[in-house]
Coordinates of C-alpha atoms and ligand atoms in Angstrom, one line a residue:
M358 CA 0.0 0.0 0.0
S359 CA 1.5 3.4 -1.0
P360 CA 1.6 6.0 1.7
R361 CA -1.1 8.7 1.6
P362 CA 0.3 11.9 0.0
S363 CA 0.9 14.4 2.7
P364 CA -1.1 17.7 2.4
P365 CA 0.8 20.6 0.8
A366 CA 2.8 22.4 3.4
K367 CA 1.1 25.7 4.4
R368 CA 3.3 28.7 3.6
A369 CA 3.9 30.9 6.5
F370 CA 1.5 33.8 6.7
K371 CA 3.4 36.9 5.7
R372 CA 1.7 40.3 6.4
T373 CA 2.1 43.2 4.0
P374 CA 3.6 46.0 6.0
P375 CA 1.6 49.3 6.2
N376 CA 2.3 51.7 3.4
P377 CA 5.2 53.9 4.6
K378 CA 4.0 56.9 2.6
P379 CA 0.2 56.7 2.6
E380 CA -1.7 59.0 0.3
Y381 CA -4.5 60.0 2.6
E382 CA -7.9 60.9 1.3
F383 CA -10.9 62.5 3.0
L384 CA -8.5 64.8 5.0
G385 CA -6.6 61.8 6.5
P386 CA -7.0 60.5 10.0
P387 CA -8.8 63.7 11.3
G388 CA -11.3 63.4 8.4
A389 CA -11.8 59.7 9.3
V390 CA -12.6 60.6 12.9
G391 CA -14.9 63.4 11.7
M392 CA -16.8 61.0 9.5
F393 CA -17.1 58.4 12.2
I394 CA -18.8 61.0 14.4
A395 CA -20.6 63.2 11.9
L396 CA -22.2 60.7 9.5
P397 CA -24.5 59.1 12.2
L398 CA -25.2 62.6 13.7
I399 CA -26.3 64.0 10.3
T400 CA -28.7 61.1 9.9
Y401 CA -30.3 61.7 13.3
G402 CA -30.1 65.4 12.7
L403 CA -32.1 65.3 9.5
Y404 CA -34.8 63.5 11.4
F405 CA -34.8 65.8 14.5
N406 CA -34.5 68.9 12.4
C407 CA -37.5 68.2 10.2
R408 CA -40.3 65.9 11.4
E409 CA -44.0 65.8 11.9
G410 CA -45.4 67.9 14.7
F411 CA -42.1 69.8 15.1
G412 CA -41.6 71.7 11.8
C413 CA -38.7 72.2 9.5
P414 CA -36.3 75.2 9.0
P415 CA -36.7 78.1 8.7
A416 CA -40.0 77.8 10.6
F417 CA -38.7 76.3 13.8
W418 CA -35.6 78.4 14.0
D419 CA -37.6 80.8 16.1
S420 CA -38.6 78.1 18.5
K421 CA -36.8 77.4 21.8
D422 CA -37.3 73.7 21.3
G423 CA -33.8 73.3 20.0
F424 CA -32.4 70.9 17.5
W425 CA -31.2 68.0 19.6
P426 CA -33.8 66.8 22.1
S427 CA -31.4 65.7 24.8
I428 CA -28.1 67.3 24.0
S429 CA -27.8 70.2 26.3
A430 CA -26.1 73.5 25.9
N431 CA -23.2 72.4 28.1
P432 CA -20.5 71.2 25.8
T433 CA -18.7 69.2 28.4
A434 CA -21.8 67.0 28.8
Y435 CA -21.7 66.1 25.1
P436 CA -20.2 62.6 25.1
V437 CA -22.5 61.5 28.0
D438 CA -25.5 63.2 26.4
L439 CA -24.7 61.6 23.1
F440 CA -24.5 58.2 24.6
N441 CA -27.8 58.7 26.5
F442 CA -29.3 60.1 23.4
F443 CA -28.3 56.9 21.5
L444 CA -29.7 54.7 24.2
S445 CA -33.0 56.7 24.2
T446 CA -33.5 55.8 20.6
W447 CA -33.1 52.1 21.1
D448 CA -36.2 50.2 19.9
M449 CA -36.2 46.4 20.2
A450 CA -39.0 45.9 17.7
A451 CA -37.2 48.1 15.1
F452 CA -33.9 46.2 15.7
Q453 CA -35.7 42.9 15.1
V454 CA -37.3 44.1 11.9
Y455 CA -34.1 45.5 10.5
S456 CA -32.2 42.4 11.4
A457 CA -34.8 40.1 9.9
F458 CA -34.6 42.2 6.7
I459 CA -30.9 41.8 6.4
L460 CA -31.1 38.0 7.2
F461 CA -33.9 37.6 4.6
L462 CA -31.7 39.3 2.0
F463 CA -28.8 37.1 3.0
V464 CA -30.9 33.9 2.5
C465 CA -32.3 35.3 -0.8
Y466 CA -28.7 35.8 -2.1
F467 CA -28.2 32.0 -2.0
V468 CA -31.7 30.8 -2.7
V469 CA -32.9 33.1 -5.5
P470 CA -31.4 31.9 -8.8
G471 CA -29.2 34.1 -10.9
P472 CA -26.2 33.9 -13.2
V473 CA -22.7 34.0 -11.9
V474 CA -20.6 36.6 -13.7
E475 CA -16.9 37.5 -13.7
G476 CA -16.2 41.0 -12.3
A477 CA -13.6 43.6 -13.5
V478 CA -10.0 43.3 -12.6
V479 CA -9.5 44.2 -8.9
G480 CA -6.5 46.2 -7.6
G481 CA -5.2 46.0 -4.1
V482 CA -2.0 44.9 -2.3
G483 CA -1.0 41.7 -0.5
G484 CA -2.7 38.4 -1.2
S485 CA -1.3 35.0 -1.9
P486 CA 1.3 34.4 -4.6
L487 CA -1.6 33.2 -6.8
T488 CA -3.3 36.7 -6.7
K489 CA -0.2 38.8 -7.2
D490 CA -0.8 39.4 -10.9
R491 CA -3.3 42.3 -10.5
S492 CA -3.6 42.9 -14.2
K493 CA -5.5 39.6 -14.5
Y494 CA -7.1 39.0 -11.1
T495 CA -10.9 38.9 -11.2
L496 CA -13.6 37.5 -8.9
K497 CA -17.0 35.9 -9.5
Y498 CA -20.3 37.4 -8.3
K499 CA -23.9 36.2 -8.3
V500 CA -26.4 38.5 -10.1
N501 CA -29.9 38.1 -8.6
S502 CA -30.8 41.5 -7.0
L503 CA -33.6 42.2 -9.5
R504 CA -35.2 38.8 -8.8
T505 CA -34.9 39.4 -5.1
L506 CA -36.6 42.7 -5.5
M507 CA -39.4 41.0 -7.5
L508 CA -39.9 38.5 -4.7
I509 CA -40.1 41.3 -2.1
A510 CA -42.6 43.2 -4.4
A511 CA -44.8 40.0 -4.5
I512 CA -44.7 39.8 -0.7
I513 CA -45.7 43.5 -0.4
I514 CA -48.6 43.1 -2.8
A515 CA -49.8 40.0 -1.0
T516 CA -49.6 41.8 2.4
L517 CA -51.3 44.9 1.0
V518 CA -54.2 42.8 -0.4
T519 CA -54.7 40.8 2.7
K520 CA -53.9 43.3 5.5
G521 CA -54.0 46.7 3.9
V522 CA -51.5 49.5 4.6
K523 CA -51.4 49.0 8.4
P524 CA -48.3 46.7 8.7
F525 CA -46.3 49.2 6.6
L526 CA -47.0 52.1 9.1
F527 CA -44.4 50.5 11.3
L528 CA -41.7 51.9 9.1
H529 CA -42.9 55.4 9.8
T530 CA -43.7 55.0 13.5
H531 CA -40.4 53.2 14.3
F532 CA -38.2 55.3 12.0
I533 CA -35.9 56.6 14.7
G534 CA -35.5 53.1 16.1
L535 CA -34.6 51.8 12.6
I536 CA -31.9 54.4 12.3
T537 CA -30.4 53.2 15.6
A538 CA -30.8 49.5 14.5
S539 CA -29.0 50.3 11.2
L540 CA -26.2 51.9 13.1
V541 CA -25.7 48.9 15.3
W542 CA -25.5 46.8 12.1
T543 CA -23.1 49.3 10.6
F544 CA -20.7 49.2 13.5
S545 CA -20.9 45.4 13.9
V546 CA -20.2 44.9 10.2
A547 CA -17.4 47.4 10.2
I548 CA -15.7 46.0 13.3
F549 CA -16.1 42.4 11.8
V550 CA -14.5 43.2 8.5
Y551 CA -11.7 45.1 10.1
I552 CA -10.7 42.2 12.4
W553 CA -11.4 39.7 9.6
S554 CA -8.9 41.6 7.4
F555 CA -6.0 40.6 9.7
L556 CA -6.8 36.9 9.7
P557 CA -5.3 34.6 7.0
D558 CA -7.6 33.4 4.2
S559 CA -8.6 29.7 3.8
N560 CA -5.3 28.9 2.2
G561 CA -3.4 30.4 5.2
Q562 CA -2.4 33.4 3.1
E563 CA -2.9 37.1 3.6
K564 CA -6.1 38.7 2.2
I565 CA -6.0 41.3 -0.6
L566 CA -5.9 44.7 1.0
A567 CA -7.1 48.0 -0.5
I568 CA -4.2 50.2 -1.5
G569 CA -5.6 53.2 0.4
G570 CA -6.7 51.2 3.5
N571 CA -3.4 49.8 4.8
T572 CA -1.8 52.9 6.3
G573 CA -1.3 51.5 9.7
N574 CA -3.4 54.2 11.3
M575 CA -6.1 52.2 13.0
I576 CA -9.0 54.7 12.8
Y577 CA -8.3 55.7 9.2
D578 CA -8.0 52.0 8.0
F579 CA -11.2 51.1 10.0
V580 CA -13.2 54.0 8.3
L581 CA -11.8 53.6 4.8
G582 CA -11.7 49.8 4.8
R583 CA -8.6 47.6 5.1
E584 CA -9.6 44.6 3.0
L585 CA -10.6 45.1 -0.6
N586 CA -13.2 42.4 -1.2
P587 CA -14.0 40.6 2.1
R588 CA -15.4 37.2 1.3
F589 CA -15.8 33.9 3.1
S590 CA -13.5 31.9 0.8
A591 CA -10.2 32.8 -0.8
S592 CA -11.3 31.2 -4.1
P593 CA -12.2 33.7 -6.9
D594 CA -15.0 31.3 -7.8
S595 CA -16.9 31.7 -4.4
T596 CA -19.5 34.3 -4.8
F597 CA -20.4 35.6 -1.3
D598 CA -18.6 38.8 -1.2
I599 CA -19.7 41.0 1.8
K600 CA -19.1 44.3 0.0
Y601 CA -20.9 43.3 -3.1
F602 CA -23.8 41.9 -1.2
I603 CA -24.2 45.1 0.9
E604 CA -23.5 47.4 -2.1
L605 CA -26.8 46.8 -3.9
R606 CA -29.2 45.0 -1.6
P607 CA -29.9 46.4 1.9
G608 CA -29.4 50.1 1.1
L609 CA -31.4 50.3 -2.2
I610 CA -34.2 47.9 -1.2
G611 CA -34.4 49.5 2.3
W612 CA -34.7 52.9 0.7
I613 CA -37.7 52.0 -1.4
L614 CA -39.3 50.0 1.4
L615 CA -39.1 53.1 3.6
N616 CA -40.5 55.2 0.8
F617 CA -43.4 52.8 0.6
G618 CA -44.0 53.0 4.3
F619 CA -44.1 56.8 4.2
A620 CA -46.6 56.6 1.2
C621 CA -48.8 54.3 3.3
Q622 CA -48.6 56.8 6.2
Q623 CA -49.8 59.6 3.9
Y624 CA -52.5 57.3 2.6
S625 CA -53.7 56.5 6.1
E626 CA -53.9 60.1 7.0
L627 CA -55.3 61.7 3.8
G628 CA -57.1 58.7 2.3
R629 CA -55.1 59.3 -0.9
I630 CA -51.6 59.7 -2.2
T631 CA -50.6 63.2 -3.5
N632 CA -49.1 63.5 -7.0
S633 CA -45.8 64.7 -5.4
M634 CA -45.6 61.5 -3.3
A635 CA -46.4 59.4 -6.4
A636 CA -43.7 61.1 -8.4
V637 CA -41.0 60.6 -5.7
L638 CA -42.1 56.9 -5.3
L639 CA -42.1 56.3 -9.0
F640 CA -38.8 57.9 -9.9
E641 CA -36.8 56.5 -7.0
T642 CA -38.2 53.0 -7.4
F643 CA -37.4 53.3 -11.1
Y644 CA -33.8 54.3 -10.2
V645 CA -33.4 51.2 -8.0
V646 CA -34.9 48.9 -10.5
D647 CA -32.6 50.3 -13.2
S648 CA -29.6 49.8 -10.9
F649 CA -30.6 46.2 -10.4
W650 CA -31.3 45.6 -14.1
N651 CA -27.7 46.8 -14.7
E652 CA -26.4 45.0 -11.6
A653 CA -23.3 43.7 -13.3
A654 CA -22.3 47.3 -14.2
V655 CA -21.6 47.9 -10.4
L656 CA -18.6 45.5 -10.7
T657 CA -16.7 48.1 -12.7
T658 CA -17.3 50.9 -10.1
M659 CA -14.4 52.1 -7.9
D660 CA -16.3 51.0 -4.9
I661 CA -15.8 47.3 -6.0
T662 CA -12.5 47.5 -7.8
T663 CA -10.5 49.9 -5.7
D664 CA -12.0 51.0 -2.4
G665 CA -11.7 48.9 0.8
F666 CA -14.8 47.9 2.7
G667 CA -14.9 49.7 6.1
F668 CA -17.0 51.9 8.2
M669 CA -17.6 54.5 5.5
L670 CA -19.1 52.2 2.9
A671 CA -20.9 50.1 5.6
N672 CA -22.5 53.2 7.0
G673 CA -23.2 54.6 3.5
L674 CA -25.1 51.5 2.5
L675 CA -26.7 50.2 5.7
T676 CA -27.6 53.6 7.2
W677 CA -27.0 56.7 5.1
L678 CA -28.6 55.5 1.9
P679 CA -31.9 54.1 3.2
M680 CA -32.4 56.6 6.0
N681 CA -31.3 59.8 4.2
Y682 CA -32.3 59.1 0.6
S683 CA -35.9 58.5 1.8
L684 CA -36.1 62.0 3.3
Q685 CA -38.3 63.4 0.5
A686 CA -41.0 60.7 1.0
R687 CA -40.8 61.2 4.8
Y688 CA -41.1 64.9 4.4
L689 CA -44.1 64.5 2.0
A690 CA -45.8 62.1 4.5
A691 CA -45.6 64.9 7.2
Y692 CA -46.2 67.9 4.9
P693 CA -48.2 66.8 1.8
V694 CA -47.8 68.8 -1.4
D695 CA -50.2 68.9 -4.3
M696 CA -48.3 69.9 -7.4
S697 CA -49.8 72.1 -10.1
I698 CA -49.7 70.9 -13.7
L699 CA -46.7 73.2 -14.4
H700 CA -44.9 71.9 -11.3
C701 CA -45.5 68.3 -12.6
F702 CA -44.1 69.2 -16.0
I703 CA -41.0 70.7 -14.5
V704 CA -40.4 67.7 -12.3
L705 CA -41.0 65.3 -15.1
G706 CA -38.8 67.2 -17.5
V707 CA -35.8 67.3 -15.2
Q708 CA -36.2 63.6 -14.4
C709 CA -36.4 62.6 -18.1
I710 CA -33.4 64.7 -19.1
G711 CA -31.4 63.4 -16.2
Y712 CA -32.3 59.8 -16.8
H713 CA -31.6 60.1 -20.5
I714 CA -28.1 61.5 -19.9
F715 CA -27.3 59.1 -17.0
R716 CA -28.4 55.9 -18.7
S717 CA -27.2 56.6 -22.3
A718 CA -23.8 57.8 -21.1
N719 CA -23.3 54.8 -18.7
G720 CA -24.7 52.4 -21.4
Q721 CA -22.4 53.9 -24.1
K722 CA -19.3 53.3 -22.0
D723 CA -20.4 49.9 -20.9
T724 CA -21.1 48.7 -24.5
F725 CA -17.9 50.2 -25.7
R726 CA -15.9 48.4 -23.0
R727 CA -17.8 45.2 -23.1
Y728 CA -17.9 44.6 -26.9
G729 CA -14.9 46.6 -28.1
A730 CA -14.5 49.5 -30.6
E731 CA -15.2 47.4 -33.7
A732 CA -18.6 46.1 -32.6
P733 CA -21.5 47.2 -34.7
Q734 CA -23.1 49.0 -31.6
N735 CA -20.1 51.2 -31.4
K736 CA -19.8 52.2 -35.1
G737 CA -19.2 55.9 -35.5
L738 CA -17.8 56.4 -32.0
K739 CA -14.4 58.1 -31.9
Y740 CA -11.8 56.9 -29.4
M741 CA -8.1 57.2 -28.6
E742 CA -5.6 54.4 -28.0
T743 CA -3.5 54.5 -24.9
A744 CA -0.3 52.9 -23.8
S745 CA -2.1 51.0 -21.1
G746 CA -4.1 49.1 -23.8
S747 CA -7.5 50.5 -22.8
K748 CA -9.2 52.8 -25.2
L749 CA -10.9 56.1 -24.2
L750 CA -14.0 57.4 -25.9
I751 CA -13.7 60.9 -27.2
S752 CA -17.0 61.4 -28.9
G753 CA -20.7 60.8 -28.1
W754 CA -21.5 61.5 -24.4
W755 CA -17.9 60.9 -23.3
G756 CA -16.8 63.6 -25.7
T757 CA -18.9 66.3 -24.0
A758 CA -17.5 66.0 -20.4
R759 CA -15.3 63.5 -18.6
H760 CA -18.1 62.5 -16.2
I761 CA -21.3 63.6 -18.0
N762 CA -23.0 60.5 -16.4
Y763 CA -22.7 62.3 -13.0
F764 CA -24.5 65.3 -14.3
G765 CA -27.5 63.1 -15.4
D766 CA -27.5 61.4 -12.0
W767 CA -27.5 64.8 -10.2
L768 CA -30.4 66.1 -12.3
M769 CA -32.4 63.1 -11.2
A770 CA -31.5 63.8 -7.6
L771 CA -32.9 67.3 -8.1
A772 CA -36.1 66.0 -9.7
W773 CA -36.7 63.9 -6.6
S774 CA -36.6 66.9 -4.3
L775 CA -38.5 69.4 -6.5
P776 CA -41.9 67.7 -5.7
C777 CA -41.4 68.8 -2.1
G778 CA -41.8 72.5 -3.0
L779 CA -39.8 75.3 -1.6
A780 CA -41.1 75.7 1.9
T781 CA -37.9 74.4 3.5
P782 CA -34.4 73.5 2.2
I783 CA -34.3 70.2 4.1
P784 CA -35.6 67.9 1.4
Y785 CA -32.9 69.4 -0.9
F786 CA -30.3 67.7 1.3
Y787 CA -29.9 64.9 -1.2
P788 CA -29.0 66.9 -4.3
I789 CA -26.7 69.2 -2.2
Y790 CA -24.8 66.3 -0.6
F791 CA -24.8 64.4 -3.9
A792 CA -23.2 67.4 -5.7
V793 CA -20.4 67.3 -3.1
L794 CA -20.0 63.5 -3.4
L795 CA -19.9 63.6 -7.2
I796 CA -17.4 66.5 -7.4
H797 CA -15.1 64.7 -4.9
R798 CA -15.7 61.3 -6.7
E799 CA -14.7 62.9 -10.0
L800 CA -11.5 64.2 -8.5
R801 CA -10.7 60.8 -7.1
D802 CA -11.4 59.1 -10.4
E803 CA -9.3 61.7 -12.2
E804 CA -6.4 60.9 -10.0
K805 CA -6.8 57.1 -10.6
C806 CA -7.0 57.7 -14.4
R807 CA -4.0 60.0 -14.3
K808 CA -1.9 57.3 -12.6
K809 CA -3.2 54.6 -15.0
Y810 CA -3.0 56.5 -18.3
G811 CA -0.1 59.0 -17.6
K812 CA 0.5 61.3 -20.5
D813 CA -2.4 59.8 -22.5
W814 CA -4.7 61.2 -19.8
D815 CA -3.4 64.7 -20.3
K816 CA -4.0 64.3 -24.0
Y817 CA -7.5 63.1 -23.3
C818 CA -8.2 66.1 -21.0
E819 CA -7.1 68.4 -23.8
I820 CA -9.7 66.8 -26.1
V821 CA -12.5 66.5 -23.5
R822 CA -12.0 69.7 -21.5
W823 CA -15.0 69.7 -19.2
R824 CA -15.2 67.6 -16.0
I825 CA -18.9 67.2 -15.4
I826 CA -21.0 69.9 -17.0
P827 CA -20.0 71.1 -20.5
Y828 CA -19.1 74.8 -20.5
I829 CA -19.6 75.2 -16.7
Y830 CA -17.4 72.8 -14.8
Ligands
LIG1698 N1 -26.8 57.5 -6.3 C1 -25.6 57.5 -5.7 O1 -25.5 57.7 -4.5 C2 -24.3 57.3 -6.5 C3 -24.4 57.0 -7.8 N2 -23.2 56.9 -8.5 C4 -23.3 56.6 -10.0 O2 -22.7 55.5 -10.3 C5 -22.2 55.5 -11.7 C6 -20.8 54.9 -11.8 O3 -19.9 55.9 -11.3 P1 -18.3 55.7 -11.1 O4 -18.0 54.3 -10.8 O5 -17.9 56.7 -10.1 O6 -17.6 56.1 -12.4 P2 -17.9 56.0 -14.0 O7 -19.0 55.1 -14.4 O8 -17.9 57.4 -14.5 O9 -16.5 55.3 -14.5 C7 -15.3 55.9 -14.4 C8 -14.3 55.0 -15.1 O10 -14.6 54.9 -16.5 C9 -13.5 54.8 -17.3 N3 -13.5 55.9 -18.3 C10 -13.3 57.2 -18.0 N4 -13.4 58.0 -19.1 C11 -13.6 57.1 -20.1 C12 -13.8 57.3 -21.5 N5 -13.7 58.4 -22.1 N6 -14.0 56.1 -22.3 C13 -14.1 54.9 -21.7 N7 -13.9 54.7 -20.4 C14 -13.7 55.8 -19.6 C15 -12.3 54.9 -16.4 O11 -12.0 53.5 -16.0 P3 -10.9 52.6 -16.7 O12 -9.9 52.4 -15.7 O13 -11.7 51.4 -17.1 O14 -10.5 53.3 -18.0 C16 -12.9 55.6 -15.2 O15 -12.2 55.2 -14.0 C17 -22.4 56.9 -12.1 O16 -23.4 57.1 -13.0 C18 -22.6 57.7 -10.8 O17 -23.5 58.8 -11.1 C19 -22.0 57.0 -7.9 C20 -21.9 57.2 -6.6 C21 -23.0 57.4 -5.7
LIG1699 C1 -19.1 60.2 3.0 C2 -20.3 59.5 2.7 C3 -21.6 60.1 3.0 C4 -20.1 58.3 2.1 C5 -21.2 57.4 1.7 C6 -21.3 57.4 0.2 C7 -22.3 56.3 -0.2 C8 -23.7 56.6 0.3 C9 -22.2 56.1 -1.7 C10 -20.8 55.9 -2.3 C11 -21.0 55.2 -3.6 C12 -22.3 54.8 -3.7 C13 -22.9 54.1 -4.8 C14 -24.3 53.9 -4.8 C15 -25.1 54.3 -3.6 C16 -24.4 55.3 -2.7 C17 -23.0 55.0 -2.4 C18 -22.9 53.8 -1.5 C19 -25.0 53.1 -5.8 C20 -25.2 51.7 -5.2 C21 -26.4 53.7 -6.2 C22 -27.1 53.0 -7.3 C23 -26.2 53.2 -8.6 O1 -26.9 52.6 -9.7 C24 -24.8 52.5 -8.4 C25 -25.0 51.0 -8.3 C26 -24.0 52.8 -9.6 C27 -24.2 53.2 -7.1 C28 -22.8 52.7 -6.9 C29 -22.1 53.7 -5.9

């Protein structure tokens, strides 16, 4: 009998040292600390500054009620007050509902059928010797978010038919508890992925780390995200990737569920849905369905290929997106607006122009990159060759501005706030914040492209002069 072959010897786990010259983003460690504190406070602040029975600025600015209910004028009491405030918002029922929602999506990810696709090449540092060639390293992902959404829509319709709007009023009544529940999940996920990033993968090797997330500064790495694509198996063929799962599902689905809850609240109070609420619901649901329809396109975004997964993205997707993006519907539930015909036309016009630019620009780049310059779909489009091997479009949408797709996206953001009227600036939080995010994102992408394309990028910028809005910016 021949002896059993011994298992391959495990190589020693060698850790990539922190980057000795980190290029900090978001104002470095102080910015990371700021985000850590400010992002949750902004979400609570948007609720406490503008809610039913309290009013919205500028109306309540005269009132002595103040902005934070329990945070006193004594600055030294702040940390204690903040903690007490957080405890005062704890709501067990909301926590259970939010947790059940995440677990339901988790189960759906595995149970709902969908094709497995190969993502774009991912960057990063570290990893096993097998993953060192970053110019070829890709991972697999399961595409089933649209089917998951359809399943949820079927459950909603069945509940609506059998029980009416009552069960959905929970989302309005327990909104503040849901914010706190989402933050508990945000912190838990962020702490988990941070610790997980230090553990060896299933081959006993180091995980792939995000280039910008391995600075050695604990808070900065925790916020920006240390590991690039945290997943439960080191194999590129395994599909459960924590960042990808969270990128599209809880935030976007949670957003439209909350919108729906606020529409139900309006219906239960008015006995009807205003045209402004219908417009917000329709446009935002359409945006989410469109994102799911184009799910595979998210695999080429910098969130997936370049950025680590840490507190910032976890908070962005589990808390910020559902709780803040649903602000317009929450506002309209508290302060209904009936739009005139002219108002309707303006809103519809801005939405249609925005969507047309957003979708056709993104589609043009996607088709060009997917099928190549010679494909019949891309006939007539001009492009330039680069030393990196990738081609850059210089005509069509991409000949007008270097991120014309951002402009389309921003116009849609504006169209979702316009139905709220002009009584208060609070529902315009989304387009204002989004403008800042897109300008900053454009600068980050520009830096990435300059590194990748070198002199070719300068040549491209001479041909396509505008960044986001032709002749303006
Ligand atoms: N609703 C929300 O909260 C948010 C929405 N978004 C949306 O997500 C979408 C994706 O955005 P994002 O990932 O930032 O970036 P883009 O879809 O704009 O992609 C940028 C990349 O496209 C490639 N590229 C740049 N110029 C050209 C060109 N002329 N021809 C061909 N390829 C080019 C480069 O990558 P390469 O290395 O391949 O050349 C570049 O890094 C956008 O529509 C944005 O509005 C984004 C953030 C938040
Ligand atoms: C500082 C701060 C507030 C950070 C949080 C930012 C996040 C909310 C956004 C960063 C990139 C995002 C993307 C989407 C949602 C918002 C966040 C997470 C996105 C999922 C929206 C739908 C789009 O179709 C998209 C899939 C292209 C998009 C990807 C980026």
